[in-house]
CSV table of C-alpha atoms in Angstrom, one decimal:
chain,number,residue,atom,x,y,z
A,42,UNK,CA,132.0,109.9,75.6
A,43,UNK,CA,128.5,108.5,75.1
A,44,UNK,CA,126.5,109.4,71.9
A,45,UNK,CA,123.1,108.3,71.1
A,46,UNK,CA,121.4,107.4,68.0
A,47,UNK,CA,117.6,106.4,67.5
A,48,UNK,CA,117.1,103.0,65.7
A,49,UNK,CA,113.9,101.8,64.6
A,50,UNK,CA,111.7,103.3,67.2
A,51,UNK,CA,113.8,103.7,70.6
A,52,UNK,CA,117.6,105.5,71.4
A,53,UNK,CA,120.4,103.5,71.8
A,54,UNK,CA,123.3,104.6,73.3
A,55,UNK,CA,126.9,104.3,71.7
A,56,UNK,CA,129.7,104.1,73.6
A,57,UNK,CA,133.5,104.1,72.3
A,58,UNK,CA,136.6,104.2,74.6
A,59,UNK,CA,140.2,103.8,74.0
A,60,UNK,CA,140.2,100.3,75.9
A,61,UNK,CA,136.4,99.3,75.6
A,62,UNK,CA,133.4,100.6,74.4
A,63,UNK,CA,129.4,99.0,74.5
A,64,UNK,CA,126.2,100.0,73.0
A,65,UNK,CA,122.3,99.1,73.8
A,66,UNK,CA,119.1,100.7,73.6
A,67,UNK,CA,118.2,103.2,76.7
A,68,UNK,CA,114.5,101.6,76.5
A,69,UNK,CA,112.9,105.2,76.0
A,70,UNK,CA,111.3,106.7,72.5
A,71,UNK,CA,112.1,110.4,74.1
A,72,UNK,CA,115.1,112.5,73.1
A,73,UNK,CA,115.1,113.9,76.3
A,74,UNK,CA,114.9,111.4,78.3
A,75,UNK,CA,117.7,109.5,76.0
A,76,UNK,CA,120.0,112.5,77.3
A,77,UNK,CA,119.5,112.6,80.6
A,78,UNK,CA,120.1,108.3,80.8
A,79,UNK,CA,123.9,108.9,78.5
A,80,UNK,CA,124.8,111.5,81.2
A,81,UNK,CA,124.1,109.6,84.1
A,82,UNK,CA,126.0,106.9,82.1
A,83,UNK,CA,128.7,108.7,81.1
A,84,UNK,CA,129.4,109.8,85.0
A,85,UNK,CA,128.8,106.6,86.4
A,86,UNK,CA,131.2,105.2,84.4
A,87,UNK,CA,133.8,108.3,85.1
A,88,UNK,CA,133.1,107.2,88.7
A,89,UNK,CA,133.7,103.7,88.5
A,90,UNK,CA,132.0,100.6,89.8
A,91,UNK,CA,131.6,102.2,93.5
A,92,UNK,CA,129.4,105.0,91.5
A,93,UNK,CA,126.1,105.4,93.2
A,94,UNK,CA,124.6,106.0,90.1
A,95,UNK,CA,124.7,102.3,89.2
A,96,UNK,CA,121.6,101.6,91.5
A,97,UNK,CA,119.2,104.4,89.5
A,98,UNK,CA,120.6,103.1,86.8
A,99,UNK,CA,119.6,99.4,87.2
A,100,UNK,CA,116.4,100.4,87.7
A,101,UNK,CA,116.2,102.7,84.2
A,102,UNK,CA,117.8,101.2,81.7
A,103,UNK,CA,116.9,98.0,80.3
A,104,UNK,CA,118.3,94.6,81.8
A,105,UNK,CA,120.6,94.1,79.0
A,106,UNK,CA,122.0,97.5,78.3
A,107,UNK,CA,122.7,97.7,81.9
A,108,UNK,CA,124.9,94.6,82.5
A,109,UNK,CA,126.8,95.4,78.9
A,110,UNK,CA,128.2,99.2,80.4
A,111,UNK,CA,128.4,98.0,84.3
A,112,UNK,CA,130.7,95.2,83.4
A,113,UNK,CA,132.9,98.0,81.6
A,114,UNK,CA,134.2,98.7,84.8
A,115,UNK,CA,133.2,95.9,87.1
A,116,UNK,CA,130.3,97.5,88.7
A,117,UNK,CA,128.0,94.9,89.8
A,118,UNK,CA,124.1,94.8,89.4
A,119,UNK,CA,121.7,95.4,92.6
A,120,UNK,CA,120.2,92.5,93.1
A,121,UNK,CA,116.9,93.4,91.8
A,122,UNK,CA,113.1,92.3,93.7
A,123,UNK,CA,111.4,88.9,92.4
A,124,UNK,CA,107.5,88.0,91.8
A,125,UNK,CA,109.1,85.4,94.4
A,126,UNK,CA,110.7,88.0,96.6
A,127,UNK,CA,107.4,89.1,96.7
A,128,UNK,CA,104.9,86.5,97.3
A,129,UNK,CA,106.8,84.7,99.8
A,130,UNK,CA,106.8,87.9,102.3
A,131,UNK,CA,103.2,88.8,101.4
A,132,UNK,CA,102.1,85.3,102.1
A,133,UNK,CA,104.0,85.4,105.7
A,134,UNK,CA,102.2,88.7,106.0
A,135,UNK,CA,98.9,87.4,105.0
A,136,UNK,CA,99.4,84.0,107.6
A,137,UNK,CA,100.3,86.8,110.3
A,138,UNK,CA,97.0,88.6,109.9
A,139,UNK,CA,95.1,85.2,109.9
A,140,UNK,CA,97.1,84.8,113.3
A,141,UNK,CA,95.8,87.7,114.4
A,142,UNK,CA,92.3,87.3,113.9
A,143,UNK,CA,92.5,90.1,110.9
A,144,UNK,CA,92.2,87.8,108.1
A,145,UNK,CA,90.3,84.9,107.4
A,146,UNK,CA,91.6,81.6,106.1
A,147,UNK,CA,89.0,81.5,103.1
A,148,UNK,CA,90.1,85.0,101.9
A,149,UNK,CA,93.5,84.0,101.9
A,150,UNK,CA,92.8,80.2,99.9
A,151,UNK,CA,91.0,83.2,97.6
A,152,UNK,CA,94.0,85.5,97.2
A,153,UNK,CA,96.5,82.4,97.3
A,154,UNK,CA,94.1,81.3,93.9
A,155,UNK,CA,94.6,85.0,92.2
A,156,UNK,CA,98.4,84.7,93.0
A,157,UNK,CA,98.7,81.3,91.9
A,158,UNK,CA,97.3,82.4,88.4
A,159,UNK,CA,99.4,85.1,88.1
A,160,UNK,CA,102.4,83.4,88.8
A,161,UNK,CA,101.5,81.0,86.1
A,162,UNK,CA,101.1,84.0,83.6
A,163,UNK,CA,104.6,85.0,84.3
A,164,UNK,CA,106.4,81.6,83.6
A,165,UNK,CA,104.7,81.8,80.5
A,166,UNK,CA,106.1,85.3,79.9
A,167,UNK,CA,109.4,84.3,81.2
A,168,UNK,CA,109.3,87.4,83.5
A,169,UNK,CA,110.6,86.6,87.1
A,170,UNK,CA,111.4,90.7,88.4
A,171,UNK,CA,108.9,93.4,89.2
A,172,UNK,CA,110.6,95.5,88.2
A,173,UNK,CA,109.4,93.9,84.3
A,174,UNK,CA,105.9,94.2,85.8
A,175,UNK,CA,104.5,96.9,84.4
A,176,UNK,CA,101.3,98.3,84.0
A,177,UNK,CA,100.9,96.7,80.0
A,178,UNK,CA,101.9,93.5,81.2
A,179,UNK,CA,99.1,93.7,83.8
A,180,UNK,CA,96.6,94.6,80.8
A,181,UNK,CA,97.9,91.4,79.0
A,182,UNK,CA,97.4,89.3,82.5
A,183,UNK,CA,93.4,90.1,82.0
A,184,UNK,CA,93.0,89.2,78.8
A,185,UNK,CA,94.7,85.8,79.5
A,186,UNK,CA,92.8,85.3,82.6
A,187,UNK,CA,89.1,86.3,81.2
A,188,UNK,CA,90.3,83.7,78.5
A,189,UNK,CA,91.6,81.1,80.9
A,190,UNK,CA,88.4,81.6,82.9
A,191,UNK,CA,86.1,81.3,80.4
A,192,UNK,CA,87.4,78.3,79.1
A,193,UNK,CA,85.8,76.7,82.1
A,194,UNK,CA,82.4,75.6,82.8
A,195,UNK,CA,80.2,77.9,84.8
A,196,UNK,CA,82.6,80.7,83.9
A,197,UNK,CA,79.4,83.0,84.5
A,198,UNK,CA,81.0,85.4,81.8
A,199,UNK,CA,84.3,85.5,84.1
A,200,UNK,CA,82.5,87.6,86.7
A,201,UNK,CA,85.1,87.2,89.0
A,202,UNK,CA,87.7,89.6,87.2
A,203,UNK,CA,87.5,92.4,89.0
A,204,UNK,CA,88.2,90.9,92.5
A,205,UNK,CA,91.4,88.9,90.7
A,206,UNK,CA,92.2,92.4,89.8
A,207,UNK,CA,91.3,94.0,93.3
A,208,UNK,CA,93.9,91.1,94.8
A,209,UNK,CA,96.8,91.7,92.4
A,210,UNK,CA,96.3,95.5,93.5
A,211,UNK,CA,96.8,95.1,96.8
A,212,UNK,CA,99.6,92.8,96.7
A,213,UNK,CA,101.3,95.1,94.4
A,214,UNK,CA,100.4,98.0,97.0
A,215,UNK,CA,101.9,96.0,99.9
A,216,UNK,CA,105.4,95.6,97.8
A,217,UNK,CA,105.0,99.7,97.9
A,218,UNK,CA,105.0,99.5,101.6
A,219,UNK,CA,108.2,97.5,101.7
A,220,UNK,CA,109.8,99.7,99.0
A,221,UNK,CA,110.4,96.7,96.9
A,222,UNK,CA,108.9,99.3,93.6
A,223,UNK,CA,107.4,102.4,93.0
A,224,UNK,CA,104.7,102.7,91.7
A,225,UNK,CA,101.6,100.3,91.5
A,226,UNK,CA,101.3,98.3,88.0
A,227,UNK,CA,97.9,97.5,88.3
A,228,UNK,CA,94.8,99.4,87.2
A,229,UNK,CA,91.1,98.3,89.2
A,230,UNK,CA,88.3,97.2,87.3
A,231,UNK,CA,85.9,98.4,89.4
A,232,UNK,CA,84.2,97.5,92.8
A,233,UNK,CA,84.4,93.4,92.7
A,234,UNK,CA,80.9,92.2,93.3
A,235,UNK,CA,79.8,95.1,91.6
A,236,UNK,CA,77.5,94.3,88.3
A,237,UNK,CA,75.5,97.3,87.4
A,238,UNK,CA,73.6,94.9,84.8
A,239,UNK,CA,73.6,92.1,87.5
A,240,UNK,CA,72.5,91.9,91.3
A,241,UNK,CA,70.0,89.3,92.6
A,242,UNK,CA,69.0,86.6,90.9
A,243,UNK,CA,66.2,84.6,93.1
A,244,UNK,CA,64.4,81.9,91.8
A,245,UNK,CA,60.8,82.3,91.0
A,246,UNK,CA,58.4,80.4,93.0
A,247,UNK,CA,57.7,77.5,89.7
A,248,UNK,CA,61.6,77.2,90.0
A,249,UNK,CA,61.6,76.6,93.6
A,250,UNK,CA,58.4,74.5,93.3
A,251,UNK,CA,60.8,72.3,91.0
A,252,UNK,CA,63.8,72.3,93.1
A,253,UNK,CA,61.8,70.8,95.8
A,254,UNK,CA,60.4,68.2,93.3
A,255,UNK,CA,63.3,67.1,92.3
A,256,UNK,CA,65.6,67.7,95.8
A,257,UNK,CA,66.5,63.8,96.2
A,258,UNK,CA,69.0,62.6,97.1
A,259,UNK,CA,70.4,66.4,97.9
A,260,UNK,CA,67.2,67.2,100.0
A,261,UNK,CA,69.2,68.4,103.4
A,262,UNK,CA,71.5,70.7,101.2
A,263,UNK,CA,68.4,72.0,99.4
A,264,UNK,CA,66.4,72.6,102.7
A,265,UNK,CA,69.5,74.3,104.9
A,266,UNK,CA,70.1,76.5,101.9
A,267,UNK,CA,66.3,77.5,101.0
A,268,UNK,CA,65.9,78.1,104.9
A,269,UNK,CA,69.1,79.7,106.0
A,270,UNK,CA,70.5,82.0,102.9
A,271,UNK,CA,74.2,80.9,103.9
A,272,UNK,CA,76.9,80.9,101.9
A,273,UNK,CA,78.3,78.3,100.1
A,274,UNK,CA,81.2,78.5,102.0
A,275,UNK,CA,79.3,79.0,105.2
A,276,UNK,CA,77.0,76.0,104.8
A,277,UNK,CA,79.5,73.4,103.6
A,278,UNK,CA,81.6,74.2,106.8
A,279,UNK,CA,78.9,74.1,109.4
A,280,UNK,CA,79.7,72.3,112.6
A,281,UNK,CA,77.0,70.3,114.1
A,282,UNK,CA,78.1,72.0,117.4
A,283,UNK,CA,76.7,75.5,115.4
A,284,UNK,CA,73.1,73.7,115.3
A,285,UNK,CA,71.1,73.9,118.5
A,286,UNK,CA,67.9,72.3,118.1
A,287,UNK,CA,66.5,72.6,121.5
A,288,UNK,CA,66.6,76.2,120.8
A,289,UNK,CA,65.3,75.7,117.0
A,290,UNK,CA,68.6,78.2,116.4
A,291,UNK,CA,71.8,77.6,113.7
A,292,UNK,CA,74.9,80.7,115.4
A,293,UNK,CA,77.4,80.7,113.3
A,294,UNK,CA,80.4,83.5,112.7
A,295,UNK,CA,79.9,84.1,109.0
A,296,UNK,CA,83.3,83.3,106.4
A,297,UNK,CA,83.1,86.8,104.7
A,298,UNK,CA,82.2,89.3,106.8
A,299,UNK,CA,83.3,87.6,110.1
A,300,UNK,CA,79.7,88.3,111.7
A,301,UNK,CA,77.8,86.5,114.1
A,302,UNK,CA,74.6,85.6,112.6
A,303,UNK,CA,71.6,83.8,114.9
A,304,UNK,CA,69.2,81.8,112.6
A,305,UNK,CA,65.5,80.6,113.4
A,306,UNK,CA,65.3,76.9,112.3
A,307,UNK,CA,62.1,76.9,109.9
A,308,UNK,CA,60.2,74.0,111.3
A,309,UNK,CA,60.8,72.1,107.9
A,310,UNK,CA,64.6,72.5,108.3
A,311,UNK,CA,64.3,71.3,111.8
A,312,UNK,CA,62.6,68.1,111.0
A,313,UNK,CA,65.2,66.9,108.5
A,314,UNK,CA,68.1,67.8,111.0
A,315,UNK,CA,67.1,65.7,113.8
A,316,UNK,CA,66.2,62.8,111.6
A,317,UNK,CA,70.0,63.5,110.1
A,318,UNK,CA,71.3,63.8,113.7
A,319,UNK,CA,69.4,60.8,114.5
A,320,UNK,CA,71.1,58.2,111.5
A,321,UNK,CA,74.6,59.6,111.9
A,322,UNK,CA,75.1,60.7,116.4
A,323,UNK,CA,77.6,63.5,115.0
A,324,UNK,CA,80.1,64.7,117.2
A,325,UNK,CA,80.1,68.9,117.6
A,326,UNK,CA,82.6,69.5,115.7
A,327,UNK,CA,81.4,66.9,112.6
A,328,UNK,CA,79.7,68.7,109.7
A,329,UNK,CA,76.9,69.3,109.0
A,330,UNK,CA,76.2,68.3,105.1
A,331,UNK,CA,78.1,65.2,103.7
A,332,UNK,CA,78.6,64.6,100.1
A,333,UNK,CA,75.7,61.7,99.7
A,334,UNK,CA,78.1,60.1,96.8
A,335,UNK,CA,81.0,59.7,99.1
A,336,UNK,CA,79.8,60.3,102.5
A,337,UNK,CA,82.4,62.7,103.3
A,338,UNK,CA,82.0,66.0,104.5
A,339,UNK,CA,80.8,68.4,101.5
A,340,UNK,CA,83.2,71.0,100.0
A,341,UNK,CA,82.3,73.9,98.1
A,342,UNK,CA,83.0,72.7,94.7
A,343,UNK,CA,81.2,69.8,95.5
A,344,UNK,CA,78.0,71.6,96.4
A,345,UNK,CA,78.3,73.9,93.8
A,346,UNK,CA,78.1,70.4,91.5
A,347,UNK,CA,75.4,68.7,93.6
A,348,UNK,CA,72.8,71.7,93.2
A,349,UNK,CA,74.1,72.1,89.4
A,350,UNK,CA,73.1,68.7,89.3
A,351,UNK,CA,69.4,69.4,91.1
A,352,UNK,CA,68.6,71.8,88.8
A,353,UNK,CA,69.4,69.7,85.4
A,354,UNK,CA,67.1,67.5,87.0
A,355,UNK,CA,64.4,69.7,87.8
A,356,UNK,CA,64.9,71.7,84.5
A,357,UNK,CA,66.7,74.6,86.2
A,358,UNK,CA,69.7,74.7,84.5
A,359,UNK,CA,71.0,78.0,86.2
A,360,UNK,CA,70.6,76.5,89.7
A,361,UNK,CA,73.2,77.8,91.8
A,362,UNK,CA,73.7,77.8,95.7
A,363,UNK,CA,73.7,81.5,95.9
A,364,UNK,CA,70.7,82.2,94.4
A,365,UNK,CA,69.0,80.3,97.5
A,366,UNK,CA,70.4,83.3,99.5
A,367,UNK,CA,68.8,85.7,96.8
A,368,UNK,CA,65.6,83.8,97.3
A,369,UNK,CA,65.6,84.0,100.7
A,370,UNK,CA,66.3,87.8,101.3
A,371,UNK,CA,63.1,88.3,98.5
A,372,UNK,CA,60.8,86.0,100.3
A,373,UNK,CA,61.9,87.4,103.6
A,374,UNK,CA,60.9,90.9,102.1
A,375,UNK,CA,57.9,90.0,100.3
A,376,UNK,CA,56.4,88.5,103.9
A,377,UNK,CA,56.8,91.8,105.6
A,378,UNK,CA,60.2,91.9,107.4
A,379,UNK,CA,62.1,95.0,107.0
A,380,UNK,CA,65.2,95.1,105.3
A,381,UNK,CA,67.1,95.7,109.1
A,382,UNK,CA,65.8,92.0,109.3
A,383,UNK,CA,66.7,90.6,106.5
A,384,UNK,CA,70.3,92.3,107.1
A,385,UNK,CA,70.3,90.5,110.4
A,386,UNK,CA,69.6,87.2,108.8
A,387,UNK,CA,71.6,86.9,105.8
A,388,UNK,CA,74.7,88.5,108.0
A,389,UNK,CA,74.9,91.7,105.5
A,390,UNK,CA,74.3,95.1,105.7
A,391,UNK,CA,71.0,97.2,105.0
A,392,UNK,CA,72.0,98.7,102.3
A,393,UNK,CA,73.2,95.7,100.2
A,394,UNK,CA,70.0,94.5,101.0
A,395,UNK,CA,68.4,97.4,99.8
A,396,UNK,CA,70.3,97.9,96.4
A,397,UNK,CA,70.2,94.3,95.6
A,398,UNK,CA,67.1,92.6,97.2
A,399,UNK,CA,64.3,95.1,97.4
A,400,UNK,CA,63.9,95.7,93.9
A,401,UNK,CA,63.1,92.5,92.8
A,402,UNK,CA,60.1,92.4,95.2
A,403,UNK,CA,56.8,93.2,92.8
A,404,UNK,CA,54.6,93.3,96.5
A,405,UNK,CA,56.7,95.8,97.7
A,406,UNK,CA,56.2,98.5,94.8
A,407,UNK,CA,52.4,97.4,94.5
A,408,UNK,CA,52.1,98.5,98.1
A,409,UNK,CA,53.4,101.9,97.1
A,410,UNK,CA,51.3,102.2,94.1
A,411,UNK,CA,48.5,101.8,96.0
A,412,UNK,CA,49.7,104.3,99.0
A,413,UNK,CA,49.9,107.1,96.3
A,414,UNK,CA,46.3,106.1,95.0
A,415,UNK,CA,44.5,105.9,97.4
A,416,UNK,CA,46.2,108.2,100.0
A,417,UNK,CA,46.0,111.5,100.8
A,418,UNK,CA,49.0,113.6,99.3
A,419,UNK,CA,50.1,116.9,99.3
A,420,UNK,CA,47.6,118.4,96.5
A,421,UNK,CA,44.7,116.5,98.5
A,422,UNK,CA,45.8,118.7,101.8
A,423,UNK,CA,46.1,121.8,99.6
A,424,UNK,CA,42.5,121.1,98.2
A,425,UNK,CA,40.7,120.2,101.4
A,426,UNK,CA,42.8,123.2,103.4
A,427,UNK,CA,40.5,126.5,102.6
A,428,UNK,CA,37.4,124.4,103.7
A,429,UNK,CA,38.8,123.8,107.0
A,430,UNK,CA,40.0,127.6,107.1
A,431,UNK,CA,36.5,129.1,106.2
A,432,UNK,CA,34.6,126.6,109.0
A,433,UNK,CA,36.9,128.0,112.1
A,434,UNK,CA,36.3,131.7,110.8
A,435,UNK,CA,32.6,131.2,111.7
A,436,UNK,CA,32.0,133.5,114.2
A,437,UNK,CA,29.0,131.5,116.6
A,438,UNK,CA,25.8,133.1,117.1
């Protein structure tokens, strides 16, 4: 016979035989619920160890409690899914997909950095099942990780949350698929990339005018940048075999979106790559941009340093690679190119371009000011209208 008893804020559950007897919290502050967890116990353990209640069981009651009443009658416990279990088959899953064309290799160095954190988290908890994982340990995870993050330097205010978030989600929803839990632990923090107080941050033509000033020795990073809008990622991995000069054209399949993109060379940009092509007879598949400190092909950290480094010079201290991409998109927009164009360029889609780019162009909304001065509108037509009405009723003489 089982009994339960509430101490301090949970029910334990009492249990006292003729040859043995164990007791241990049920894990559960509901009287109910207390109940229903004795019965189960008490027939399991009617049963014996071949009871299929054991397996519901081991997934109810608390580690502890469990092993104390199944080794009552030498039921032993399911072997229950790791944080290991897991990331080993989602990596294989992950490296499949990349196989397969599905998947880049830089989204999965991405993920593989969210996982690795997480993992960290949990060696600190001491929690190795998923079972343990549950949705206020996840709420825990974020507060370490905005901490962790903005311990660092260019933390930008640990931006990057709610795609750590969006990764942890989806591996949790792939150990779903393979039945290894229930339900998913983790809660989204919204769209990643998404910044409703954020968007586009292009630098204003004195910035730029700076930058340029004060380019040396990074001058071929700041001139493929300023004249392409790539990517970090995308520029530090371009291939010399991706740079046709004799058709004044950079084609390149882009990291992220995995879209061909066909660049015009801007005749400044062209200049500097054939006198860089000229020093160095690159093979194809050579890069592009070498770190001038090492002369070793440039990595994304290390650009991300060199132009950090530009702007302290020039007295830009929020100099960043992307923001050349910002800049680009802006200028494109405030020379006349439609936003299909600019989509075209950058590799993105119209309407980021519209949500993010367009309204930082002042030209663009002085155009339309002027349109609704100076046109004619609606209450124009309706005032000019009778006039034209009165000189066809004329009947001629």
């Amino acid at each position: 016979m089982i009994s339960i008893r509430k101490r301090s804020e949970t029910y334990h559950a009492d249990s006292r035989g003729r040859y043995h007897s164990a007791r241990g919290s049920l894990g559960t502050r509901n009287k109910d619920a207390a109940l229903r967890l004795a019965h189960l116990l008490e027939i399991a353990l009617l049963e014996g160890p071949n009871s299929s209640h054991w397996s519901e069981l081991s997934k109810l009651l608390p580690r502890r409690t469990f092993r104390r009443f199944a080794s009552l009658v030498g039921a032993t416990e399911t072997q229950l899914p790791t944080w290991k279990d897991l990331l080993e088959t989602f990596k294989a899953h992950m490296a499949q997909r990349v196989t397969l064309g599905n998947l880049s290799q830089n989204t999965v160095d991405r993920y593989s950095h969210t996982l690795k954190e997480f993992e960290i988290f949990l060696a600190e908890q001491a929690v190795s099942t998923l079972r343990d994982i549950r949705k206020p340990f996840v709420e825990s995870f974020k507060v370490w990780r905005i901490a962790r993050i903005r311990s660092k330097k260019h933390s930008r205010g640990a931006s990057g949350l709610p795609l750590d978030v969006a990764i942890l989600h989806r591996a949790f929803s792939f150990a779903i698929e393979n039945e290894m839990i229930e339900k998913n632990p983790v809660r989204l923090e919204g769209r990643p990339g998404e910044n409703p107080e954020g968007g586009a941050e292009p630098f204003s033509p004195e910035e730029l005018s700076l930058l340029r000033k004060y380019a040396e020795p990074d001058l071929l990073e700041f001139l493929l940048l300023r004249w392409t809008g790539l990517r970090g990622s995308d520029a530090v991995k371009l291939t010399w075999g991706e740079v046709h000069l004799s058709r004044k054209e950079i084609e390149r399949i882009t990291q992220k979106r995995r879209k061909r993109v066909i660049l015009p060379i801007h005749s400044e940009l062209l200049f500097a790559l054939e006198l860089e092509r000229d020093r160095r007879h690159p093979e194809p598949t050579d890069r592009v941009l070498l770190n001038p400190a090492t002369g070793k092909p440039m990595t994304r950290p290390r650009l991300y340093e060199r132009i950090q480094s530009m702007g302290r010079r020039a007295g830009v201290p929020t100099a960043r690679p992307h923001r050349f991409r910002d800049t680009l998109a802006v200028d494109m927009l405030t020379r006349g190119a439609n936003p299909y164009d600019v989509a075209k360029m950058l590799g993105d889609t119209i309407e980021t371009v519209e949500r993010y780019y367009m309204p930082f162009v002042k030209e663009l909304r002085e155009r339309v000011r002027n349109i609704l001065e100076t046109g004619v509108g609606l209450e124009e037509l309706a005032q000019k209208t009778p006039e034209r009405v009165q000189i066809h009723s004329k009947k001629p003489n």
